[in-house]
PDB file of C-alpha atoms in Angstrom:
ATOM      1  CA  PHE A 645       0.006  -0.009  -0.008  1.00  0.00           C
ATOM      2  CA  ILE A 646       1.185   3.478  -0.774  1.00  0.00           C
ATOM      3  CA  MET A 647       0.146   4.757   2.669  1.00  0.00           C
ATOM      4  CA  PHE A 648       2.411   2.295   4.456  1.00  0.00           C
ATOM      5  CA  ASP A 649       5.296   3.197   2.164  1.00  0.00           C
ATOM      6  CA  PHE A 650       4.783   6.837   2.984  1.00  0.00           C
ATOM      7  CA  ILE A 651       4.771   6.136   6.715  1.00  0.00           C
ATOM      8  CA  ASN A 652       7.827   3.905   6.528  1.00  0.00           C
ATOM      9  CA  ALA A 653       9.736   6.681   4.703  1.00  0.00           C
ATOM     10  CA  LEU A 654       9.174   9.052   7.664  1.00  0.00           C
ATOM     11  CA  SER A 655      11.512   9.200  10.632  1.00  0.00           C
ATOM     12  CA  LYS A 656      10.503   7.671  13.973  1.00  0.00           C
ATOM     13  CA  THR A 657       9.771  11.149  15.391  1.00  0.00           C
ATOM     14  CA  GLN A 658       7.494  11.966  12.475  1.00  0.00           C
ATOM     15  CA  GLN A 659       5.726   8.616  12.820  1.00  0.00           C
ATOM     16  CA  ILE A 660       5.208   9.219  16.541  1.00  0.00           C
ATOM     17  CA  LEU A 661       3.867  12.756  15.855  1.00  0.00           C
ATOM     18  CA  ILE A 662       1.459  11.391  13.186  1.00  0.00           C
ATOM     19  CA  PHE A 663       0.330   8.648  15.604  1.00  0.00           C
ATOM     20  CA  PHE A 664      -0.381  11.193  18.415  1.00  0.00           C
ATOM     21  CA  ALA A 665      -1.955  13.688  16.028  1.00  0.00           C
ATOM     22  CA  SER A 666      -4.279  11.003  14.586  1.00  0.00           C
ATOM     23  CA  SER A 667      -5.038   9.743  18.115  1.00  0.00           C
ATOM     24  CA  ILE A 668      -5.983  13.260  19.251  1.00  0.00           C
ATOM     25  CA  LEU A 669      -8.057  13.727  16.078  1.00  0.00           C
ATOM     26  CA  PHE A 670      -9.927  10.430  16.685  1.00  0.00           C
ATOM     27  CA  PHE A 671     -10.433  11.324  20.336  1.00  0.00           C
ATOM     28  CA  ILE A 672     -11.891  14.780  19.419  1.00  0.00           C
ATOM     29  CA  LEU A 673     -14.097  13.215  16.746  1.00  0.00           C
ATOM     30  CA  GLY A 674     -15.302  10.620  19.233  1.00  0.00           C
ATOM     31  CA  LYS A 675     -16.156  13.338  21.800  1.00  0.00           C
ATOM     32  CA  ILE A 676     -17.985  15.373  19.122  1.00  0.00           C
ATOM     33  CA  ILE A 677     -19.968  12.337  17.878  1.00  0.00           C
ATOM     34  CA  GLY A 678     -20.762  11.258  21.469  1.00  0.00           C
ATOM     35  CA  SER A 679     -21.865  14.775  22.337  1.00  0.00           C
ATOM     36  CA  LEU A 680     -24.118  14.938  19.271  1.00  0.00           C
ATOM     37  CA  LEU A 681     -25.618  11.526  20.080  1.00  0.00           C
ATOM     38  CA  GLU A 682     -26.233  12.560  23.694  1.00  0.00           C
ATOM     39  CA  LYS A 683     -27.854  15.834  22.565  1.00  0.00           C
ATOM     40  CA  ALA A 684     -30.109  13.927  20.138  1.00  0.00           C
ATOM     41  CA  LYS A 685     -31.058  11.541  22.968  1.00  0.00           C
ATOM     42  CA  ILE A 686     -31.849  14.396  25.350  1.00  0.00           C
ATOM     43  CA  THR A 687     -33.860  16.223  22.643  1.00  0.00           C
ATOM     44  CA  LYS A 688     -35.886  13.070  21.994  1.00  0.00           C
ATOM     45  CA  LYS A 689     -36.498  12.620  25.745  1.00  0.00           C
ATOM     46  CA  ILE A 690     -37.635  16.263  26.118  1.00  0.00           C
ATOM     47  CA  GLN A 691     -39.991  15.889  23.174  1.00  0.00           C
ATOM     48  CA  THR A 692     -41.445  12.650  24.620  1.00  0.00           C
ATOM     49  CA  GLU A 693     -41.958  14.321  28.028  1.00  0.00           C
ATOM     50  CA  ARG A 694     -43.562  17.351  26.393  1.00  0.00           C
ATOM     51  CA  ASN A 695     -45.944  15.169  24.451  1.00  0.00           C
ATOM     52  CA  ASP A 696     -46.786  13.279  27.672  1.00  0.00           C
ATOM     53  CA  ALA A 697     -47.357  16.549  29.535  1.00  0.00           C
ATOM     54  CA  VAL A 698     -49.660  17.847  26.792  1.00  0.00           C
ATOM     55  CA  LYS A 699     -51.586  14.575  26.799  1.00  0.00           C
ATOM     56  CA  ARG A 700     -52.010  14.638  30.553  1.00  0.00           C
ATOM     57  CA  SER A 701     -52.941  18.299  30.512  1.00  0.00           C
ATOM     58  CA  ARG A 702     -55.673  17.580  27.909  1.00  0.00           C
ATOM     59  CA  ALA A 703     -56.993  14.731  30.039  1.00  0.00           C
ATOM     60  CA  VAL A 704     -57.116  16.920  33.151  1.00  0.00           C
ATOM     61  CA  ILE A 705     -58.843  19.782  31.319  1.00  0.00           C
ATOM     62  CA  GLY A 706     -61.290  17.308  29.713  1.00  0.00           C
ATOM     63  CA  GLY A 707     -62.017  15.842  33.149  1.00  0.00           C
ATOM     64  CA  GLN A 708     -62.593  19.287  34.657  1.00  0.00           C
ATOM     65  CA  VAL A 709     -64.940  20.300  31.829  1.00  0.00           C
ATOM     66  CA  THR A 710     -66.878  17.032  32.193  1.00  0.00           C
ATOM     67  CA  GLU A 711     -66.955  17.532  35.940  1.00  0.00           C
ATOM     68  CA  GLN A 712     -68.536  20.970  35.613  1.00  0.00           C
ATOM     69  CA  LEU A 713     -71.042  19.849  32.939  1.00  0.00           C
ATOM     70  CA  ALA A 714     -71.913  16.509  34.547  1.00  0.00           C
ATOM     71  CA  PRO A 715     -75.088  17.733  36.361  1.00  0.00           C
ATOM     72  CA  LEU A 716     -76.520  18.739  32.947  1.00  0.00           C
ATOM     73  CA  PHE A 717     -76.395  15.179  31.565  1.00  0.00           C
ATOM     74  CA  PRO A 718     -79.694  13.273  31.642  1.00  0.00           C
ATOM     75  CA  ASP A 719     -78.257  10.201  33.404  1.00  0.00           C
ATOM     76  CA  PHE A 720     -76.719  12.282  36.269  1.00  0.00           C
ATOM     77  CA  PRO A 721     -77.989  10.889  39.622  1.00  0.00           C
ATOM     78  CA  ALA A 722     -79.577  14.199  40.742  1.00  0.00           C
ATOM     79  CA  ARG A 723     -81.229  17.239  39.257  1.00  0.00           C
ATOM     80  CA  TYR A 724     -79.052  20.231  38.449  1.00  0.00           C
ATOM     81  CA  ASP A 725     -80.837  22.462  41.004  1.00  0.00           C
ATOM     82  CA  GLU A 726     -80.318  19.865  43.788  1.00  0.00           C
ATOM     83  CA  VAL A 727     -76.537  19.704  43.295  1.00  0.00           C
ATOM     84  CA  LYS A 728     -73.883  21.824  45.007  1.00  0.00           C
ATOM     85  CA  PHE A 729     -70.332  21.779  43.644  1.00  0.00           C
ATOM     86  CA  ILE A 730     -67.632  21.163  46.245  1.00  0.00           C
ATOM     87  CA  GLY A 731     -64.654  20.175  44.137  1.00  0.00           C
ATOM     88  CA  LYS A 732     -62.518  18.482  46.769  1.00  0.00           C
ATOM     89  CA  PRO A 733     -62.523  15.944  48.345  1.00  0.00           C
ATOM     90  CA  VAL A 734     -65.707  15.009  46.410  1.00  0.00           C
ATOM     91  CA  ASP A 735     -67.038  16.792  43.374  1.00  0.00           C
ATOM     92  CA  PHE A 736     -70.674  17.338  44.353  1.00  0.00           C
ATOM     93  CA  ILE A 737     -73.114  16.901  47.135  1.00  0.00           C
ATOM     94  CA  ALA A 738     -76.739  16.533  46.179  1.00  0.00           C
ATOM     95  CA  PHE A 739     -79.905  16.881  48.236  1.00  0.00           C
ATOM     96  CA  LYS A 740     -82.370  14.790  46.230  1.00  0.00           C
ATOM     97  CA  GLY A 741     -85.942  16.031  46.486  1.00  0.00           C
ATOM     98  CA  LEU A 742     -85.103  19.229  48.376  1.00  0.00           C
ATOM     99  CA  GLU A 743     -85.663  21.832  45.622  1.00  0.00           C
ATOM    100  CA  GLU A 744     -88.642  19.992  44.194  1.00  0.00           C
ATOM    101  CA  SER A 745     -90.452  19.723  47.552  1.00  0.00           C
ATOM    102  CA  CYS A 746     -89.706  23.372  48.552  1.00  0.00           C
ATOM    103  CA  ASP A 747     -90.930  24.733  45.221  1.00  0.00           C
ATOM    104  CA  ASN A 748     -94.432  23.348  45.732  1.00  0.00           C
ATOM    105  CA  GLY A 749     -94.961  25.331  48.895  1.00  0.00           C
ATOM    106  CA  GLU A 750     -95.022  22.088  50.898  1.00  0.00           C
ATOM    107  CA  LYS A 751     -92.910  21.372  53.895  1.00  0.00           C
ATOM    108  CA  CYS A 752     -89.349  20.833  52.582  1.00  0.00           C
ATOM    109  CA  HIS A 753     -87.906  17.369  52.732  1.00  0.00           C
ATOM    110  CA  VAL A 754     -84.852  15.521  51.401  1.00  0.00           C
ATOM    111  CA  ASP A 755     -85.180  12.068  49.929  1.00  0.00           C
ATOM    112  CA  GLU A 756     -81.490  11.359  50.243  1.00  0.00           C
ATOM    113  CA  VAL A 757     -78.097  13.067  50.410  1.00  0.00           C
ATOM    114  CA  LEU A 758     -75.619  12.000  47.749  1.00  0.00           C
ATOM    115  CA  PHE A 759     -71.893  12.438  47.652  1.00  0.00           C
ATOM    116  CA  ILE A 760     -71.029  12.420  43.949  1.00  0.00           C
ATOM    117  CA  GLU A 761     -67.582  11.923  42.444  1.00  0.00           C
ATOM    118  CA  VAL A 762     -67.213  12.427  38.669  1.00  0.00           C
ATOM    119  CA  LYS A 763     -64.649  10.350  36.800  1.00  0.00           C
ATOM    120  CA  THR A 764     -63.792  10.113  33.093  1.00  0.00           C
ATOM    121  CA  GLY A 765     -61.935   7.510  31.102  1.00  0.00           C
ATOM    122  CA  ASN A 766     -59.960   5.015  33.175  1.00  0.00           C
ATOM    123  CA  SER A 767     -59.454   7.312  36.159  1.00  0.00           C
ATOM    124  CA  ALA A 768     -59.885   5.687  39.564  1.00  0.00           C
ATOM    125  CA  LEU A 769     -60.787   6.924  43.001  1.00  0.00           C
ATOM    126  CA  SER A 770     -57.908   8.427  44.923  1.00  0.00           C
ATOM    127  CA  THR A 771     -57.021   7.122  48.392  1.00  0.00           C
ATOM    128  CA  ARG A 772     -58.916   9.990  50.013  1.00  0.00           C
ATOM    129  CA  GLU A 773     -61.966   9.461  47.800  1.00  0.00           C
ATOM    130  CA  ARG A 774     -62.015   5.759  48.666  1.00  0.00           C
ATOM    131  CA  ALA A 775     -61.801   6.613  52.375  1.00  0.00           C
ATOM    132  CA  ILE A 776     -64.805   8.961  52.061  1.00  0.00           C
ATOM    133  CA  LYS A 777     -66.785   6.380  50.131  1.00  0.00           C
ATOM    134  CA  GLN A 778     -66.041   3.795  52.835  1.00  0.00           C
ATOM    135  CA  ALA A 779     -67.161   6.171  55.628  1.00  0.00           C
ATOM    136  CA  VAL A 780     -70.442   6.842  53.791  1.00  0.00           C
ATOM    137  CA  ASP A 781     -70.936   3.145  52.984  1.00  0.00           C
ATOM    138  CA  GLU A 782     -70.425   2.293  56.664  1.00  0.00           C
ATOM    139  CA  GLY A 783     -72.881   4.994  57.803  1.00  0.00           C
ATOM    140  CA  ARG A 784     -70.225   7.082  59.518  1.00  0.00           C
ATOM    141  CA  VAL A 785     -72.017  10.332  58.475  1.00  0.00           C
ATOM    142  CA  ARG A 786     -73.724  12.869  60.703  1.00  0.00           C
ATOM    143  CA  TYR A 787     -75.173  16.363  60.657  1.00  0.00           C
ATOM    144  CA  VAL A 788     -73.497  18.983  62.861  1.00  0.00           C
ATOM    145  CA  LEU A 789     -74.922  22.384  63.737  1.00  0.00           C
ATOM    146  CA  TRP A 790     -72.151  24.769  64.721  1.00  0.00           C
ATOM    147  CA  ARG A 791     -73.097  28.190  66.028  1.00  0.00           C
ATOM    148  CA  LYS A 792     -70.779  30.994  66.950  1.00  0.00           C
ATOM    149  CA  ASP A 793     -72.218  33.528  69.388  1.00  0.00           C
TER     150      ASP A 793
END
């Protein structure tokens, strides 16, 4: 090969200098390529996380919109005028029959009190929401009148 003949014609000092120069060149090229690959990897990760954040944000906003509009749906468990929005730890409390009975001029009564949690998609009850549901299911609910003089 012509390249080997060229290298053999050089002095030992020149060969050593070419060896170190090419080693430094390959080292620098390796660092540049590694840096570019790492930058591409980070850019891809950022884009993936952004897409995930947008997806989650849309899901949260969709859930909040559905939560606010839920009492207007025909299959909602209480009438719109019987429902009071709480938000946290449950979405709504409803007093079934209260508005209807009071509008007729009769003595007001409540058929039942409902704690209503609105969920969309595959969302599940949180730990707090499950604890509240359990307390209601077990009848650990009472009415308290607090008066400040």
